[in-house]
mmCIF file of C-alpha atoms and ligand atoms in Angstrom:
data_model
loop_
_atom_site.group_PDB
_atom_site.id
_atom_site.type_symbol
_atom_site.label_atom_id
_atom_site.label_comp_id
_atom_site.label_asym_id
_atom_site.label_seq_id
_atom_site.Cartn_x
_atom_site.Cartn_y
_atom_site.Cartn_z
ATOM 1 C CA UNK U 10 123.648 115.769 80.898
ATOM 2 C CA UNK U 11 127.069 114.752 80.563
ATOM 3 C CA UNK U 12 129.224 117.616 82.895
ATOM 4 C CA UNK U 13 125.909 115.598 86.120
ATOM 5 C CA UNK U 14 126.960 112.107 84.925
ATOM 6 C CA UNK U 15 130.544 112.950 85.393
ATOM 7 C CA UNK U 16 130.383 115.196 89.253
ATOM 8 C CA UNK U 17 128.484 111.805 89.811
ATOM 9 C CA UNK U 18 130.805 109.999 88.907
ATOM 10 C CA UNK U 19 133.698 111.542 90.637
ATOM 11 C CA UNK U 20 132.166 113.099 93.125
ATOM 12 C CA UNK U 21 130.403 111.404 96.355
ATOM 13 C CA UNK U 22 126.367 111.340 96.252
ATOM 14 C CA UNK U 23 126.107 107.212 95.969
ATOM 15 C CA UNK U 24 125.496 104.190 93.339
ATOM 16 C CA UNK U 25 125.321 105.467 89.935
ATOM 17 C CA UNK U 26 124.086 103.176 87.504
ATOM 18 C CA UNK U 27 123.894 103.704 83.558
ATOM 19 C CA UNK U 28 121.270 103.446 80.945
ATOM 20 C CA UNK U 29 119.799 100.954 83.839
ATOM 21 C CA UNK U 30 116.988 99.155 82.900
ATOM 22 C CA UNK U 31 113.696 98.921 85.737
ATOM 23 C CA UNK U 32 111.829 96.393 85.040
ATOM 24 C CA UNK U 33 113.671 94.579 87.740
ATOM 25 C CA UNK U 34 112.825 97.516 90.055
ATOM 26 C CA UNK U 35 108.944 97.459 90.083
ATOM 27 C CA UNK U 36 106.755 95.011 90.840
ATOM 28 C CA UNK U 37 104.497 94.953 87.226
ATOM 29 C CA UNK U 38 108.695 93.895 85.777
ATOM 30 C CA UNK U 39 108.209 96.159 83.524
ATOM 31 C CA UNK U 40 109.609 99.086 82.216
ATOM 32 C CA UNK U 41 112.813 100.295 79.850
ATOM 33 C CA UNK U 42 115.935 101.827 81.883
ATOM 34 C CA UNK U 43 116.747 104.315 83.140
ATOM 35 C CA UNK U 44 119.674 107.418 81.996
ATOM 36 C CA UNK U 45 120.947 107.339 85.326
ATOM 37 C CA UNK U 46 119.839 105.373 88.470
ATOM 38 C CA UNK U 47 120.955 107.216 91.240
ATOM 39 C CA UNK U 48 120.944 105.314 95.427
ATOM 40 C CA UNK U 49 122.230 107.328 97.582
ATOM 41 C CA UNK U 50 123.926 106.399 100.459
ATOM 42 C CA UNK U 51 122.666 108.751 102.942
ATOM 43 C CA UNK U 52 120.755 111.825 103.569
ATOM 44 C CA UNK U 53 123.795 113.955 102.864
ATOM 45 C CA UNK U 54 124.384 112.856 99.710
ATOM 46 C CA UNK U 55 120.734 113.038 98.563
ATOM 47 C CA UNK U 56 120.520 116.156 99.364
ATOM 48 C CA UNK U 57 124.016 116.924 97.655
ATOM 49 C CA UNK U 58 122.840 115.185 95.083
ATOM 50 C CA UNK U 59 119.373 117.462 94.465
ATOM 51 C CA UNK U 60 121.426 120.616 94.943
ATOM 52 C CA UNK U 61 124.167 119.332 92.418
ATOM 53 C CA UNK U 62 120.584 118.776 89.397
ATOM 54 C CA UNK U 63 118.831 121.863 90.824
ATOM 55 C CA UNK U 64 122.421 123.576 89.494
ATOM 56 C CA UNK U 65 122.439 122.241 86.082
ATOM 57 C CA UNK U 66 119.060 121.987 85.625
ATOM 58 C CA UNK U 67 118.303 118.201 85.713
ATOM 59 C CA UNK U 68 115.208 116.490 86.017
ATOM 60 C CA UNK U 69 114.396 113.811 88.503
ATOM 61 C CA UNK U 70 112.113 110.812 89.287
ATOM 62 C CA UNK U 71 112.207 109.219 92.994
ATOM 63 C CA UNK U 72 111.599 105.733 92.666
ATOM 64 C CA UNK U 73 110.386 103.959 95.758
ATOM 65 C CA UNK U 74 109.068 99.730 95.188
ATOM 66 C CA UNK U 75 107.822 100.720 91.946
ATOM 67 C CA UNK U 76 104.517 99.113 93.051
ATOM 68 C CA UNK U 77 102.159 101.635 91.914
ATOM 69 C CA UNK U 78 104.481 103.042 88.863
ATOM 70 C CA UNK U 79 104.018 101.819 84.848
ATOM 71 C CA UNK U 80 107.193 103.078 83.066
ATOM 72 C CA UNK U 81 107.602 102.486 80.114
ATOM 73 C CA UNK U 82 109.440 101.039 77.642
ATOM 74 C CA UNK U 83 111.349 103.600 76.406
ATOM 75 C CA UNK U 84 112.233 104.235 79.752
ATOM 76 C CA UNK U 85 112.944 107.345 82.005
ATOM 77 C CA UNK U 86 115.345 110.123 80.984
ATOM 78 C CA UNK U 87 117.202 112.301 83.254
ATOM 79 C CA UNK U 88 118.051 111.334 86.551
ATOM 80 C CA UNK U 89 116.371 108.460 88.805
ATOM 81 C CA UNK U 90 116.753 108.636 92.370
ATOM 82 C CA UNK U 91 116.442 105.895 94.724
ATOM 83 C CA UNK U 92 116.407 106.046 98.292
ATOM 84 C CA UNK U 93 119.507 104.249 99.973
ATOM 85 C CA UNK U 94 119.765 102.140 102.929
ATOM 86 C CA UNK U 95 120.357 105.151 105.125
ATOM 87 C CA UNK U 96 116.961 105.990 105.163
ATOM 88 C CA UNK U 97 115.452 102.382 105.139
ATOM 89 C CA UNK U 98 115.482 103.370 108.915
ATOM 90 C CA UNK U 99 112.713 102.666 112.081
ATOM 91 C CA UNK U 100 112.512 104.566 115.323
ATOM 92 C CA UNK U 101 109.698 104.144 118.765
ATOM 93 C CA UNK U 102 108.920 107.011 120.742
ATOM 94 C CA UNK U 103 106.235 106.467 122.904
ATOM 95 C CA UNK U 104 102.152 105.881 120.371
ATOM 96 C CA UNK U 105 104.224 107.757 117.536
ATOM 97 C CA UNK U 106 106.495 105.885 115.091
ATOM 98 C CA UNK U 107 108.895 107.686 112.930
ATOM 99 C CA UNK U 108 110.258 105.624 109.584
ATOM 100 C CA UNK U 109 112.634 106.623 106.326
ATOM 101 C CA UNK U 110 111.560 107.316 103.183
ATOM 102 C CA UNK U 111 112.831 103.701 102.331
ATOM 103 C CA UNK U 112 111.324 102.054 105.029
ATOM 104 C CA UNK U 113 109.163 99.286 103.594
ATOM 105 C CA UNK U 114 105.484 100.015 104.097
ATOM 106 C CA UNK U 115 104.243 96.587 105.432
ATOM 107 C CA UNK U 116 107.426 95.694 107.659
ATOM 108 C CA UNK U 117 106.051 98.754 109.349
ATOM 109 C CA UNK U 118 102.798 97.434 109.919
ATOM 110 C CA UNK U 119 104.261 94.511 111.761
ATOM 111 C CA UNK U 120 106.499 96.253 113.935
ATOM 112 C CA UNK U 121 103.636 98.590 115.411
ATOM 113 C CA UNK U 122 102.039 95.720 116.185
ATOM 114 C CA UNK U 123 104.801 93.633 117.711
ATOM 115 C CA UNK U 124 104.633 97.464 119.868
ATOM 116 C CA UNK U 125 101.486 97.211 120.536
ATOM 117 C CA UNK U 126 100.473 100.120 118.637
ATOM 118 C CA UNK U 127 97.199 99.830 116.710
ATOM 119 C CA UNK U 128 96.877 102.094 113.244
ATOM 120 C CA UNK U 129 98.525 100.798 110.678
ATOM 121 C CA UNK U 130 96.654 97.513 110.805
ATOM 122 C CA UNK U 131 95.636 98.596 107.282
ATOM 123 C CA UNK U 132 99.060 98.587 105.397
ATOM 124 C CA UNK U 133 99.501 95.355 106.453
ATOM 125 C CA UNK U 134 99.138 94.622 102.695
ATOM 126 C CA UNK U 135 100.471 97.325 100.662
ATOM 127 C CA UNK U 136 103.989 96.468 98.720
ATOM 128 C CA UNK U 137 105.722 99.785 98.742
ATOM 129 C CA UNK U 138 107.926 102.326 100.691
ATOM 130 C CA UNK U 139 106.566 104.796 103.597
ATOM 131 C CA UNK U 140 107.890 107.574 100.879
ATOM 132 C CA UNK U 141 105.373 106.143 98.489
ATOM 133 C CA UNK U 142 102.446 105.756 100.436
ATOM 134 C CA UNK U 143 103.072 109.597 101.900
ATOM 135 C CA UNK U 144 102.800 110.573 98.345
ATOM 136 C CA UNK U 145 100.568 108.327 97.217
ATOM 137 C CA UNK U 146 98.211 108.604 100.511
ATOM 138 C CA UNK U 147 98.324 105.034 100.389
ATOM 139 C CA UNK U 148 95.301 102.807 101.599
ATOM 140 C CA UNK U 149 93.093 99.777 102.263
ATOM 141 C CA UNK U 150 90.112 98.497 104.540
ATOM 142 C CA UNK U 151 88.540 102.208 105.123
ATOM 143 C CA UNK U 152 92.112 103.177 106.420
ATOM 144 C CA UNK U 153 95.346 105.349 105.122
ATOM 145 C CA UNK U 154 97.876 107.511 105.839
ATOM 146 C CA UNK U 155 96.356 110.561 106.092
ATOM 147 C CA UNK U 156 94.193 109.778 108.979
ATOM 148 C CA UNK U 157 97.764 108.295 111.163
ATOM 149 C CA UNK U 158 100.630 110.712 109.842
ATOM 150 C CA UNK U 159 101.659 113.603 112.127
ATOM 151 C CA UNK U 160 104.352 114.694 109.601
ATOM 152 C CA UNK U 161 107.212 114.891 106.662
ATOM 153 C CA UNK U 162 110.079 115.794 106.328
ATOM 154 C CA UNK U 163 110.567 116.272 103.102
ATOM 155 C CA UNK U 164 113.288 117.254 100.523
ATOM 156 C CA UNK U 165 112.503 120.331 98.319
ATOM 157 C CA UNK U 166 114.130 120.622 94.701
ATOM 158 C CA UNK U 167 115.964 123.186 95.726
ATOM 159 C CA UNK U 168 117.570 121.239 98.615
ATOM 160 C CA UNK U 169 116.039 122.565 100.799
ATOM 161 C CA UNK U 170 114.452 120.065 103.839
ATOM 162 C CA UNK U 171 110.944 121.343 104.848
ATOM 163 C CA UNK U 172 108.692 119.560 107.889
ATOM 164 C CA UNK U 173 105.173 119.320 106.176
ATOM 165 C CA UNK U 174 102.696 118.501 108.754
ATOM 166 C CA UNK U 175 99.946 116.440 107.840
ATOM 167 C CA UNK U 176 97.294 119.730 106.923
ATOM 168 C CA UNK U 177 100.041 120.562 104.430
ATOM 169 C CA UNK U 178 99.890 117.994 102.335
ATOM 170 C CA UNK U 179 96.274 118.644 100.801
ATOM 171 C CA UNK U 180 94.913 114.967 101.186
ATOM 172 C CA UNK U 181 92.561 113.181 99.494
ATOM 173 C CA UNK U 182 91.591 110.067 98.364
ATOM 174 C CA UNK U 183 95.270 108.286 96.570
ATOM 175 C CA UNK U 184 95.949 112.280 96.377
ATOM 176 C CA UNK U 185 98.699 114.441 97.864
ATOM 177 C CA UNK U 186 100.369 117.595 97.119
ATOM 178 C CA UNK U 187 103.725 115.929 96.479
ATOM 179 C CA UNK U 188 101.691 114.945 93.641
ATOM 180 C CA UNK U 189 102.013 118.884 92.137
ATOM 181 C CA UNK U 190 104.763 119.886 94.040
ATOM 182 C CA UNK U 191 107.076 117.518 93.993
ATOM 183 C CA UNK U 192 109.474 117.042 96.815
ATOM 184 C CA UNK U 193 111.192 113.764 98.369
ATOM 185 C CA UNK U 194 109.635 112.035 101.799
ATOM 186 C CA UNK U 195 112.524 111.507 103.504
ATOM 187 C CA UNK U 196 111.040 110.659 106.700
ATOM 188 C CA UNK U 197 107.114 110.412 108.047
ATOM 189 C CA UNK U 198 106.000 110.581 111.794
ATOM 190 C CA UNK U 199 102.911 108.785 112.734
ATOM 191 C CA UNK U 200 100.391 109.161 114.717
ATOM 192 C CA UNK U 201 99.083 105.556 116.785
ATOM 193 C CA UNK U 202 97.470 104.544 119.598
ATOM 194 C CA UNK U 203 98.187 101.781 122.216
ATOM 195 C CA UNK U 204 96.206 98.276 121.398
ATOM 196 C CA UNK U 205 96.333 95.245 122.133
ATOM 197 C CA UNK U 206 98.907 92.840 120.425
ATOM 198 C CA UNK U 207 96.760 90.187 119.395
ATOM 199 C CA UNK U 208 93.964 92.041 118.339
ATOM 200 C CA UNK U 209 96.339 93.988 115.973
ATOM 201 C CA UNK U 210 97.916 90.449 114.730
ATOM 202 C CA UNK U 211 94.758 89.037 113.898
ATOM 203 C CA UNK U 212 93.456 92.444 112.227
ATOM 204 C CA UNK U 213 96.971 91.986 110.223
ATOM 205 C CA UNK U 214 96.068 88.047 109.436
ATOM 206 C CA UNK U 215 92.512 88.484 108.841
ATOM 207 C CA UNK U 216 93.868 91.233 105.816
ATOM 208 C CA UNK U 217 96.395 88.906 104.656
ATOM 209 C CA UNK U 218 94.232 86.489 104.026
ATOM 210 C CA UNK U 219 91.404 88.715 102.485
ATOM 211 C CA UNK U 220 94.174 89.491 99.871
ATOM 212 C CA UNK U 221 95.349 86.338 99.423
ATOM 213 C CA UNK U 222 92.357 85.106 98.402
ATOM 214 C CA UNK U 223 91.408 87.694 96.565
ATOM 215 C CA UNK U 224 93.859 89.107 94.695
ATOM 216 C CA UNK U 225 96.447 87.285 92.601
ATOM 217 C CA UNK U 226 99.307 87.926 94.623
ATOM 218 C CA UNK U 227 102.142 85.855 92.877
ATOM 219 C CA UNK U 228 102.124 87.529 89.898
ATOM 220 C CA UNK U 229 103.943 89.945 88.579
ATOM 221 C CA UNK U 230 101.056 93.410 89.265
ATOM 222 C CA UNK U 231 100.613 96.466 90.565
ATOM 223 C CA UNK U 232 97.594 96.459 92.867
ATOM 224 C CA UNK U 233 94.696 98.025 91.416
ATOM 225 C CA UNK U 234 95.131 99.568 88.081
ATOM 226 C CA UNK U 235 91.762 102.294 88.113
ATOM 227 C CA UNK U 236 90.645 104.432 90.865
ATOM 228 C CA UNK U 237 87.311 103.795 92.117
ATOM 229 C CA UNK U 238 85.102 106.422 90.588
ATOM 230 C CA UNK U 239 82.507 108.213 92.928
ATOM 231 C CA UNK U 240 79.992 105.704 93.746
ATOM 232 C CA UNK U 241 81.437 102.633 91.874
ATOM 233 C CA UNK U 242 83.843 100.032 92.955
ATOM 234 C CA UNK U 243 85.783 100.201 89.690
ATOM 235 C CA UNK U 244 86.307 95.677 90.101
ATOM 236 C CA UNK U 245 82.750 95.375 90.068
ATOM 237 C CA UNK U 246 82.068 97.951 86.599
ATOM 238 C CA UNK U 247 85.822 95.777 85.370
ATOM 239 C CA UNK U 248 84.141 91.759 86.395
ATOM 240 C CA UNK U 249 80.686 92.747 85.269
ATOM 241 C CA UNK U 250 81.534 93.949 81.950
ATOM 242 C CA UNK U 251 83.265 90.648 81.488
ATOM 243 C CA UNK U 252 86.341 91.627 81.223
ATOM 244 C CA UNK U 253 88.215 89.477 83.360
ATOM 245 C CA UNK U 254 91.308 87.072 81.626
ATOM 246 C CA UNK U 255 91.087 90.323 78.625
ATOM 247 C CA UNK U 256 94.612 89.571 77.375
ATOM 248 C CA UNK U 257 96.700 92.155 74.938
ATOM 249 C CA UNK U 258 100.330 90.716 74.654
ATOM 250 C CA UNK U 259 101.559 90.144 77.792
ATOM 251 C CA UNK U 260 99.136 91.890 80.481
ATOM 252 C CA UNK U 261 95.773 90.373 81.468
ATOM 253 C CA UNK U 262 93.113 91.650 83.170
ATOM 254 C CA UNK U 263 93.416 89.228 86.506
ATOM 255 C CA UNK U 264 90.390 86.272 86.473
ATOM 256 C CA UNK U 265 90.696 86.686 90.463
ATOM 257 C CA UNK U 266 90.468 90.348 90.514
ATOM 258 C CA UNK U 267 89.424 92.410 87.508
ATOM 259 C CA UNK U 268 90.777 96.058 88.375
ATOM 260 C CA UNK U 269 94.236 94.389 88.445
ATOM 261 C CA UNK U 270 96.581 93.770 85.471
ATOM 262 C CA UNK U 271 98.789 91.279 85.337
ATOM 263 C CA UNK U 272 102.295 90.470 83.797
ATOM 264 C CA UNK U 273 101.984 86.772 82.427
ATOM 265 C CA UNK U 274 105.500 86.776 81.822
ATOM 266 C CA UNK U 275 106.606 89.262 78.836
ATOM 267 C CA UNK U 276 104.134 91.759 78.768
ATOM 268 C CA UNK U 277 105.599 95.303 78.237
ATOM 269 C CA UNK U 278 104.216 99.079 79.100
ATOM 270 C CA UNK U 279 102.642 99.154 75.498
ATOM 271 C CA UNK U 280 100.393 96.010 76.736
ATOM 272 C CA UNK U 281 100.016 97.578 79.613
ATOM 273 C CA UNK U 282 98.814 100.623 78.449
ATOM 274 C CA UNK U 283 96.607 99.001 75.561
ATOM 275 C CA UNK U 284 94.578 96.959 78.242
ATOM 276 C CA UNK U 285 93.823 99.835 79.511
ATOM 277 C CA UNK U 286 92.674 101.899 76.813
ATOM 278 C CA UNK U 287 90.200 98.913 76.044
ATOM 279 C CA UNK U 288 89.219 98.739 79.802
ATOM 280 C CA UNK U 289 87.850 102.290 80.010
ATOM 281 C CA UNK U 290 86.678 102.515 76.338
ATOM 282 C CA UNK U 291 84.067 98.921 77.165
ATOM 283 C CA UNK U 292 83.424 100.228 81.112
ATOM 284 C CA UNK U 293 83.082 103.581 79.065
ATOM 285 C CA UNK U 294 80.709 102.365 76.477
ATOM 286 C CA UNK U 295 78.983 99.978 78.592
ATOM 287 C CA UNK U 296 78.510 102.004 81.569
ATOM 288 C CA UNK U 297 79.119 106.094 81.044
ATOM 289 C CA UNK U 298 81.716 105.681 84.171
ATOM 290 C CA UNK U 299 85.276 106.951 83.139
ATOM 291 C CA UNK U 300 87.780 105.265 84.959
ATOM 292 C CA UNK U 301 90.715 107.052 85.764
ATOM 293 C CA UNK U 302 94.164 104.851 86.340
ATOM 294 C CA UNK U 303 95.446 104.996 89.667
ATOM 295 C CA UNK U 304 98.888 103.573 88.927
ATOM 296 C CA UNK U 305 101.158 106.398 87.418
ATOM 297 C CA UNK U 306 102.941 105.942 83.991
ATOM 298 C CA UNK U 307 106.120 107.176 84.243
ATOM 299 C CA UNK U 308 108.780 107.646 81.145
ATOM 300 C CA UNK U 309 109.737 108.249 77.720
ATOM 301 C CA UNK U 310 106.604 107.838 75.077
HETATM 302 P P1 FAD H 402 106.205 103.878 93.276
HETATM 303 O O1 FAD H 402 105.572 103.230 92.711
HETATM 304 O O2 FAD H 402 108.225 103.600 93.892
HETATM 305 O O3 FAD H 402 106.181 105.077 93.382
HETATM 306 C C1 FAD H 402 105.372 105.620 93.308
HETATM 307 C C2 FAD H 402 104.921 107.930 93.405
HETATM 308 O O4 FAD H 402 105.671 107.796 94.403
HETATM 309 C C3 FAD H 402 106.090 108.195 92.237
HETATM 310 O O5 FAD H 402 105.246 109.260 91.271
HETATM 311 C C4 FAD H 402 106.957 108.125 93.339
HETATM 312 O O6 FAD H 402 107.664 109.131 92.247
HETATM 313 C C5 FAD H 402 106.700 108.526 94.237
HETATM 314 N N1 FAD H 402 107.726 108.119 95.977
HETATM 315 C C6 FAD H 402 108.166 107.128 95.906
HETATM 316 N N2 FAD H 402 109.088 107.349 97.199
HETATM 317 C C7 FAD H 402 109.318 108.472 97.120
HETATM 318 C C8 FAD H 402 109.473 109.205 98.243
HETATM 319 N N3 FAD H 402 110.442 109.005 99.352
HETATM 320 N N4 FAD H 402 109.221 111.062 97.828
HETATM 321 C C9 FAD H 402 108.460 111.377 96.940
HETATM 322 N N5 FAD H 402 107.466 110.122 96.485
HETATM 323 C C10 FAD H 402 108.086 108.778 96.006
HETATM 324 N N6 FAD H 402 98.206 101.037 97.367
HETATM 325 C C11 FAD H 402 97.171 101.169 97.943
HETATM 326 O O7 FAD H 402 96.678 102.375 98.201
HETATM 327 N N7 FAD H 402 96.145 100.618 98.621
HETATM 328 C C12 FAD H 402 96.107 98.722 98.414
HETATM 329 O O8 FAD H 402 95.854 98.419 99.031
HETATM 330 C C13 FAD H 402 96.715 98.423 97.376
HETATM 331 N N8 FAD H 402 97.164 97.525 97.707
HETATM 332 C C14 FAD H 402 98.785 96.906 96.876
HETATM 333 C C15 FAD H 402 98.628 95.540 96.187
HETATM 334 C C16 FAD H 402 99.697 95.071 95.732
HETATM 335 C C17 FAD H 402 100.026 93.896 95.385
HETATM 336 C C18 FAD H 402 100.883 95.666 94.825
HETATM 337 C C19 FAD H 402 101.454 95.593 93.699
HETATM 338 C C20 FAD H 402 100.532 97.209 94.962
HETATM 339 C C21 FAD H 402 99.295 98.131 95.673
HETATM 340 N N9 FAD H 402 98.892 99.083 95.984
HETATM 341 C C22 FAD H 402 98.072 99.591 97.195
HETATM 342 C C23 FAD H 402 99.838 100.065 94.974
HETATM 343 C C24 FAD H 402 100.815 100.528 95.832
HETATM 344 O O9 FAD H 402 101.508 99.858 96.682
HETATM 345 C C25 FAD H 402 100.839 101.967 96.415
HETATM 346 O O10 FAD H 402 100.380 103.300 95.792
HETATM 347 C C26 FAD H 402 102.756 102.396 97.127
HETATM 348 O O11 FAD H 402 102.010 103.290 98.190
HETATM 349 C C27 FAD H 402 103.520 102.737 96.330
HETATM 350 O O12 FAD H 402 104.509 102.989 96.888
HETATM 351 P P2 FAD H 402 106.060 102.404 96.081
HETATM 352 O O13 FAD H 402 107.112 102.954 97.621
HETATM 353 O O14 FAD H 402 106.347 101.445 95.346
HETATM 354 O O15 FAD H 402 105.916 104.111 95.455
#
């Protein structure tokens, strides 16, 4: 590891931060340090960095906007890769849009709407990056990434850059192949359709308004904590079990939306994990339903 760190520091791989606290890089504002946080400035640096890590057999973790991650209190060993500004790009070609892996998914929906292109209205309230959305098959309001993705450019762990078509990504509810076969999404191409600018803007506004009324967006959180079990809504089960407002340390089941856990100020990952376990256990006892987290727990336990 020391050898890799010194090569990262002396070579041209982007910005290197050692022992960097990760809480500020997540929407939950929780998480210990990364041994190394590396932000390559462009695709070439990213490619070279991944090849270097492959040569030294050092593991890496990609961090998007950190809006679906619970980073443990001990933090992440090895290298955390954050995509830099060079992958924060957008380009329209007819009815398709090419977006860099670091581009904001919310901004993408707004930009598509301005172009009069429909298909991304569901993304208006999903505060991650394009790469994170492709990885998670992010979705809302009856749609998700799998419905509009044409293909993604993916950097494999050995440094090879490949194109993966939508059908290659084994999409299912909040699932993609990337969750079992790691790769870094550097660009995604979405197929949209011509629509009416005013109607698209109205749909985006209605979705936003609904979220503002029903989700604790002014609090540090990571969206829905649990996946919806087959035939159920996780939020309804948690609310019916009387768990709104349940707290462990600084973590609280949101009184506004039962499937959100909010950081009331000083929550640790340990607080959130304990609360998750309590909610799971009570819902299981009360309704016999096994809740499975949608948020990803990342880092040393
Ligand atoms: P991160 O949280 O940073 O990472 C998530 C996973 O993606 C990690 O495994 C990471 O390694 C991987 N990843 C990140 N970038 C890349 C990349 N470039 N290439 C490969 N892998 C990558 N989600 C929904 O689906 N629907 C919703 O309606 C929704 N609402 C939300 C509301 C709020 C207020 C919040 C805070 C979150 C919400 N989320 C929702 C969750 C979250 O925004 C999505 O899961 C989002 O897609 C995660 O993107 P990210 O960039 O933040 O990924």
